[in-house]
Structure formats: C-alpha cells, structure tokens
PDB file of C-alpha atoms in Angstrom:
ATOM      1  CA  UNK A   1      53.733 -55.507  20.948  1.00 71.00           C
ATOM      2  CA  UNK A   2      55.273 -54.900  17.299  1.00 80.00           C
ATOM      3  CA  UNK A   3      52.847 -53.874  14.901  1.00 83.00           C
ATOM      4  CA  UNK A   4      53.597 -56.855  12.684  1.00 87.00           C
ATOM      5  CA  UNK A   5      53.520 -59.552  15.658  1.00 90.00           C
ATOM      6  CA  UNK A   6      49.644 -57.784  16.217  1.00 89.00           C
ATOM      7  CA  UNK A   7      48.989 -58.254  12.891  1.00 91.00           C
ATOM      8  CA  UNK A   8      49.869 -61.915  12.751  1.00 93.00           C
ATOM      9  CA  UNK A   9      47.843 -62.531  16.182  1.00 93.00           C
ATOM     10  CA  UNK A  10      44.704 -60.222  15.005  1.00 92.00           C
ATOM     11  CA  UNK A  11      44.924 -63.054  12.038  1.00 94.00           C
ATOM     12  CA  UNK A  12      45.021 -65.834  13.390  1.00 96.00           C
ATOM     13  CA  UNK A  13      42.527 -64.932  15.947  1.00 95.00           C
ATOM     14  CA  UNK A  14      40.443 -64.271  13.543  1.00 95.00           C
ATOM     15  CA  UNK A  15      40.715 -67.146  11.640  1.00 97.00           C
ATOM     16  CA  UNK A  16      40.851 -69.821  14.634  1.00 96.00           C
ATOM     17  CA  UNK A  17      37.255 -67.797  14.997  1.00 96.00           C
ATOM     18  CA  UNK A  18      36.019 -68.435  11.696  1.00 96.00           C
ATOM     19  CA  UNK A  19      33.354 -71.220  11.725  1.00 96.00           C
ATOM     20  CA  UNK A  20      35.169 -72.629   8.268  1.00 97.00           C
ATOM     21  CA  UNK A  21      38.645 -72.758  10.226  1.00 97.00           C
ATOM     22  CA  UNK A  22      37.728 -73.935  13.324  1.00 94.00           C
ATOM     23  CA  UNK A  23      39.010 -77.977  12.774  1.00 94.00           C
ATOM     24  CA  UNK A  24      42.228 -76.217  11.097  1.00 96.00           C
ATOM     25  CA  UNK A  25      45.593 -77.145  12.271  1.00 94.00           C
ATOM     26  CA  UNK A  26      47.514 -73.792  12.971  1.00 94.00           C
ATOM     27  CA  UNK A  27      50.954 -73.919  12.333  1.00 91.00           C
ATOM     28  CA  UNK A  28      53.989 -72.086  12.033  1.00 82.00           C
ATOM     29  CA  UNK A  29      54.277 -69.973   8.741  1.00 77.00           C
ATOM     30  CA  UNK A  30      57.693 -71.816   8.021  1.00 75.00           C
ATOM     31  CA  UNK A  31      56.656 -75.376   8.606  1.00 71.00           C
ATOM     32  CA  UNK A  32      58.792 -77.839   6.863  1.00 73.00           C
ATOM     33  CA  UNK A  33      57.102 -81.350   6.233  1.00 77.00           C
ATOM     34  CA  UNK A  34      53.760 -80.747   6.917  1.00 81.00           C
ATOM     35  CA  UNK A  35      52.110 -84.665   7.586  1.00 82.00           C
ATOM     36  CA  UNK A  36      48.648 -85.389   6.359  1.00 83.00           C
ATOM     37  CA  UNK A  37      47.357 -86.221   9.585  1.00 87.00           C
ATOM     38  CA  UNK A  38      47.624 -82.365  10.219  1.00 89.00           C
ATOM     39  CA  UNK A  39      45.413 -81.182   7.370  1.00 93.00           C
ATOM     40  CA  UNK A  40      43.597 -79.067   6.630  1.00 96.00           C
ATOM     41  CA  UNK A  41      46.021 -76.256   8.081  1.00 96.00           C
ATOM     42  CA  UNK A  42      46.459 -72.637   7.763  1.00 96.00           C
ATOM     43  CA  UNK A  43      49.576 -70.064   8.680  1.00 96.00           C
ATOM     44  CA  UNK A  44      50.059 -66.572   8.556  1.00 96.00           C
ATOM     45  CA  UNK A  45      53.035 -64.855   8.135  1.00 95.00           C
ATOM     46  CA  UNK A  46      54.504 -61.276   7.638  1.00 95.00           C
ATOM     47  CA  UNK A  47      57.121 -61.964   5.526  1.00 94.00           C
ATOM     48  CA  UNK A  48      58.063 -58.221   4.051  1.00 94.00           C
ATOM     49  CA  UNK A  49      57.381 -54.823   4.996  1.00 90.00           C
ATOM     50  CA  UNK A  50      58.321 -51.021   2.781  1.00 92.00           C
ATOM     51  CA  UNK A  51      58.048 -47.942   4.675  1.00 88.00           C
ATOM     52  CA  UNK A  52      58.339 -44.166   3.713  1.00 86.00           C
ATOM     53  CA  UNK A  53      57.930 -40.878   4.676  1.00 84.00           C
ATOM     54  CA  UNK A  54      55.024 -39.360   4.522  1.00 80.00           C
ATOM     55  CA  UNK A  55      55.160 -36.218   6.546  1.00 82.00           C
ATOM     56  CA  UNK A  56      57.014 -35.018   9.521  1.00 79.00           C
ATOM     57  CA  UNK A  57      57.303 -37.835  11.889  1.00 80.00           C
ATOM     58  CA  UNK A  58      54.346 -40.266   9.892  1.00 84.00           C
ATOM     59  CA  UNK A  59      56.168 -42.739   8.137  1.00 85.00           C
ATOM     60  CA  UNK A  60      53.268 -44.777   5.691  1.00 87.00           C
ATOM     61  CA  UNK A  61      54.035 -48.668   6.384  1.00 87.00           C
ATOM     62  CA  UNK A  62      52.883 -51.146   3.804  1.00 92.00           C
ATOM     63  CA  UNK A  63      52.981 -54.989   5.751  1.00 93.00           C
ATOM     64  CA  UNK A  64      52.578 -58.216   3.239  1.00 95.00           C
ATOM     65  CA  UNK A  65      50.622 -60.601   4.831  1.00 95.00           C
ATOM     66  CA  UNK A  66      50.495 -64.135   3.420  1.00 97.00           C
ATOM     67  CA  UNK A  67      47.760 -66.947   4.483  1.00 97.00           C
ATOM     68  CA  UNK A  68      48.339 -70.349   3.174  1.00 96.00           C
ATOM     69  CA  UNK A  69      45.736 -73.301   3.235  1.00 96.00           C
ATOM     70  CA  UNK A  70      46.555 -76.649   2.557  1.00 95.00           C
ATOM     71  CA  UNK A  71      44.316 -79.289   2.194  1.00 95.00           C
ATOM     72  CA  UNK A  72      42.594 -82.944   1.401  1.00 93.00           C
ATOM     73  CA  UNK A  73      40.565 -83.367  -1.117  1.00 89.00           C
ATOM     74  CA  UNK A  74      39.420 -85.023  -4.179  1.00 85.00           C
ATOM     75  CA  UNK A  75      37.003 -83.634  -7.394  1.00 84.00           C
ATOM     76  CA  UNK A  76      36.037 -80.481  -5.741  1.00 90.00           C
ATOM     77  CA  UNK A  77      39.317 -79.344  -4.238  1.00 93.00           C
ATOM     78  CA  UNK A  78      39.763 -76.169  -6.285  1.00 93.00           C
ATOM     79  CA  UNK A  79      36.331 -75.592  -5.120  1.00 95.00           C
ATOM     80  CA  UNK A  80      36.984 -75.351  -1.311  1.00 96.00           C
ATOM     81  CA  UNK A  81      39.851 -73.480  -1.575  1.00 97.00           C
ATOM     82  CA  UNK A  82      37.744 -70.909  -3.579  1.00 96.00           C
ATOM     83  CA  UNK A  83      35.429 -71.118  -0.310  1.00 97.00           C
ATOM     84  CA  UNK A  84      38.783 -70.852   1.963  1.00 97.00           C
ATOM     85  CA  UNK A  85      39.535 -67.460   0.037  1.00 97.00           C
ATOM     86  CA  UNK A  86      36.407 -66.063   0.533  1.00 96.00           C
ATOM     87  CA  UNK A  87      35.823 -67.043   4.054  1.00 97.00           C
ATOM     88  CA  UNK A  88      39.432 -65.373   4.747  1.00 97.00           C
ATOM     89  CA  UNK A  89      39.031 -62.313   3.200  1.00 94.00           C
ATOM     90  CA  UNK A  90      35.678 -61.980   4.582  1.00 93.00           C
ATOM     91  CA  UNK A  91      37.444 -62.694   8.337  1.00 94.00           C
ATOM     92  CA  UNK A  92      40.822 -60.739   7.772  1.00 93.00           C
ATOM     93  CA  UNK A  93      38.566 -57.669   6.940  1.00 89.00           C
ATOM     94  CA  UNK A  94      36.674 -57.507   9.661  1.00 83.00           C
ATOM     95  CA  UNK A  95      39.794 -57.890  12.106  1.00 85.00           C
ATOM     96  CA  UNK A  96      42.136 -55.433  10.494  1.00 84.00           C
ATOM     97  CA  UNK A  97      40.328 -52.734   9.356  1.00 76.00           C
ATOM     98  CA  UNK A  98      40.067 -51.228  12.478  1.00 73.00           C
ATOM     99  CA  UNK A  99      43.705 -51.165  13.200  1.00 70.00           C
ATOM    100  CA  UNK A 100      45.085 -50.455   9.571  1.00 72.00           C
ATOM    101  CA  UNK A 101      44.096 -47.956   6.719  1.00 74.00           C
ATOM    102  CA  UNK A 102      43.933 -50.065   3.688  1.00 86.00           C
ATOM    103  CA  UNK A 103      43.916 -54.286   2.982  1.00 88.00           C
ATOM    104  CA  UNK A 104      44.114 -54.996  -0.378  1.00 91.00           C
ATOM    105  CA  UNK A 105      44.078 -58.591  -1.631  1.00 94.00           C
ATOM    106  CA  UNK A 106      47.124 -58.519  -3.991  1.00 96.00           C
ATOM    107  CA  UNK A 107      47.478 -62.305  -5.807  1.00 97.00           C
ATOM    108  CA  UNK A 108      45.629 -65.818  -4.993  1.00 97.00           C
ATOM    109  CA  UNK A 109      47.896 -68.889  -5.817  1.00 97.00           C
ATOM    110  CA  UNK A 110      45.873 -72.171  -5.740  1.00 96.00           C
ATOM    111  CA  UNK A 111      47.959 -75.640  -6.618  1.00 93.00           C
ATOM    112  CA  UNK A 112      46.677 -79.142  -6.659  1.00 91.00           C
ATOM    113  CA  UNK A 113      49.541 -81.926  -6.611  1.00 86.00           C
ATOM    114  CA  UNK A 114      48.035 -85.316  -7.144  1.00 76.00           C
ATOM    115  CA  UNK A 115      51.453 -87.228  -6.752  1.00 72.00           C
ATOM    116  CA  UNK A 116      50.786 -88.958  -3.462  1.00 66.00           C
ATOM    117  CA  UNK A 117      48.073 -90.904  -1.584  1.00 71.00           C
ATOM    118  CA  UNK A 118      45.302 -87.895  -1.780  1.00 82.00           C
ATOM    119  CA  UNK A 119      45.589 -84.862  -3.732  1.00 89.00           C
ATOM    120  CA  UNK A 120      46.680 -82.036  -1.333  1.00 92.00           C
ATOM    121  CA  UNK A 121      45.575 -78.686  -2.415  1.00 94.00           C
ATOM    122  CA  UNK A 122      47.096 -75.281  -1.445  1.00 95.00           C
ATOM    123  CA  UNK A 123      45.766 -71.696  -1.477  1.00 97.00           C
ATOM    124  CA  UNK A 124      48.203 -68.924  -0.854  1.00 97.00           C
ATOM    125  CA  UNK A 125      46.578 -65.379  -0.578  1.00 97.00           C
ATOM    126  CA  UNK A 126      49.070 -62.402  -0.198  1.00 97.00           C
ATOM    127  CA  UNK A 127      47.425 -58.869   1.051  1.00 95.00           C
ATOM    128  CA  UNK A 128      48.838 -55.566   1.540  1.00 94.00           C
ATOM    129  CA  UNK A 129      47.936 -53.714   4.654  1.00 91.00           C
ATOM    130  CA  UNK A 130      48.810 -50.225   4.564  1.00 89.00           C
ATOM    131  CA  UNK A 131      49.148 -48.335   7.937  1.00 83.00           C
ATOM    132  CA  UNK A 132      51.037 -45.324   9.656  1.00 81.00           C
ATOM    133  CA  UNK A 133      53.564 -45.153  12.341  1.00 75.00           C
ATOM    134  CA  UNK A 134      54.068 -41.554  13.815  1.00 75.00           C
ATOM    135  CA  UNK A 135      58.081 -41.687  14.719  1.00 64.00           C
ATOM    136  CA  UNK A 136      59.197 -39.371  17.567  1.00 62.00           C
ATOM    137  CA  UNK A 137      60.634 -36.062  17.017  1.00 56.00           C
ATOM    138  CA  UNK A 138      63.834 -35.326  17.723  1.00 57.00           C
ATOM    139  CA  UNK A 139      63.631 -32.839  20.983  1.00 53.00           C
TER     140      UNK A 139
END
C-alpha cells in the first residue's frame, strides 16, 4: 500500500471510530454538491507531499493532510466545529503517531454561510505529518 493511501485509511478509520463521527457521512475528499440530507460529513485527503534528502538512502517526507467537516446547525455552530477539531486531533494522534515521526496541526479554517435553508458550517484542519522513506541503494 502507498504510504499516503495508509495515511488516508489510518484516518478515516480512525475517525469512522470516533464516538463524535460515528453518524458522519464519509465522502470522497473531492465531492462536488454535497446535499443536506448527507450532513454532517467528513473527508480526508492528501492533497500535497515535499520530500528531501536526508542521508544516504532516507529521504524525510512531509504529507499534508486535510480533514474537512461540514455541518447543520444554528446559534452554536462555531461551537461544534470547535468540538469537531478537538475530537479530530485528539483521534488523528492516536492513529498516526505510531506510523509517522511528527503531526503538526498547521491552520484551522471554520466558515458559516447562512445563505440557504440552514446555516451549513465547515471546518477545514490541514496537518503536516512528517515521516521517512529509506530508498534502495543502487547495487
């Protein structure tokens, strides 16, 4: 398995395991017209990836990971999603640690848009996840 596909499952399983996430639609990090019926959701995605050389044959691979959360709500939307980020974080940890060297929360996005029926609220969290990769030697 690629090392970013296993970081993608590791989060989702993780998540989907979650006692907060467990009535969560999970859907494809690139969903296009995401229908209120399916909220609250969450994706995952690994959408860029920097590597360098380290030493001989360890090349030091830094994976972002980004979680998005939409959902429902009304007064105290901003409020769950501060409870989302927590509970993620406090999930993603424990799941990747013990595969990676370093995850590092990096920015937290939240957005309310009131325009429609029910305000729909939207937490993105992107991490970095730092690992190595020993390349083979040329014989």
């Amino acid at each position: 398995m690629h090392p970013r596909r296993e970081i993608r499952t590791r989060a989702r399983d993780a998540l989907r395991e979650a006692p907060r996430f467990r009535r969560f639609t999970f859907l494809n990090a690139w969903a296009q017209n995401i229908d209120a019926r399916s909220l609250p959701a969450i994706a995952v995605a690994t959408p860029v990836e920097r590597s360098r050389l380290v030493s001989h044959g360890t090349v030091e691979r830094v994976t972002t990971l980004v979680v998005v959360v939409k959902r429902l709500g009304q007064d105290g939307l901003e409020d769950e999603l501060d409870e989302d980020e927590a509970a993620i974080g406090d999930a993603l940890t424990g799941a990747l640690l013990t595969v990676l060297r370093l995850i590092e929360l990096r920015e937290v996005q939240v957005s309310v848009n009131g325009e429609g029926a029910q305000r729909v609220g939207t937490l993105q969290l992107t991490f970095e996840l730092t690992w190595h990769w020993s390349a083979p030697l040329p014989s």
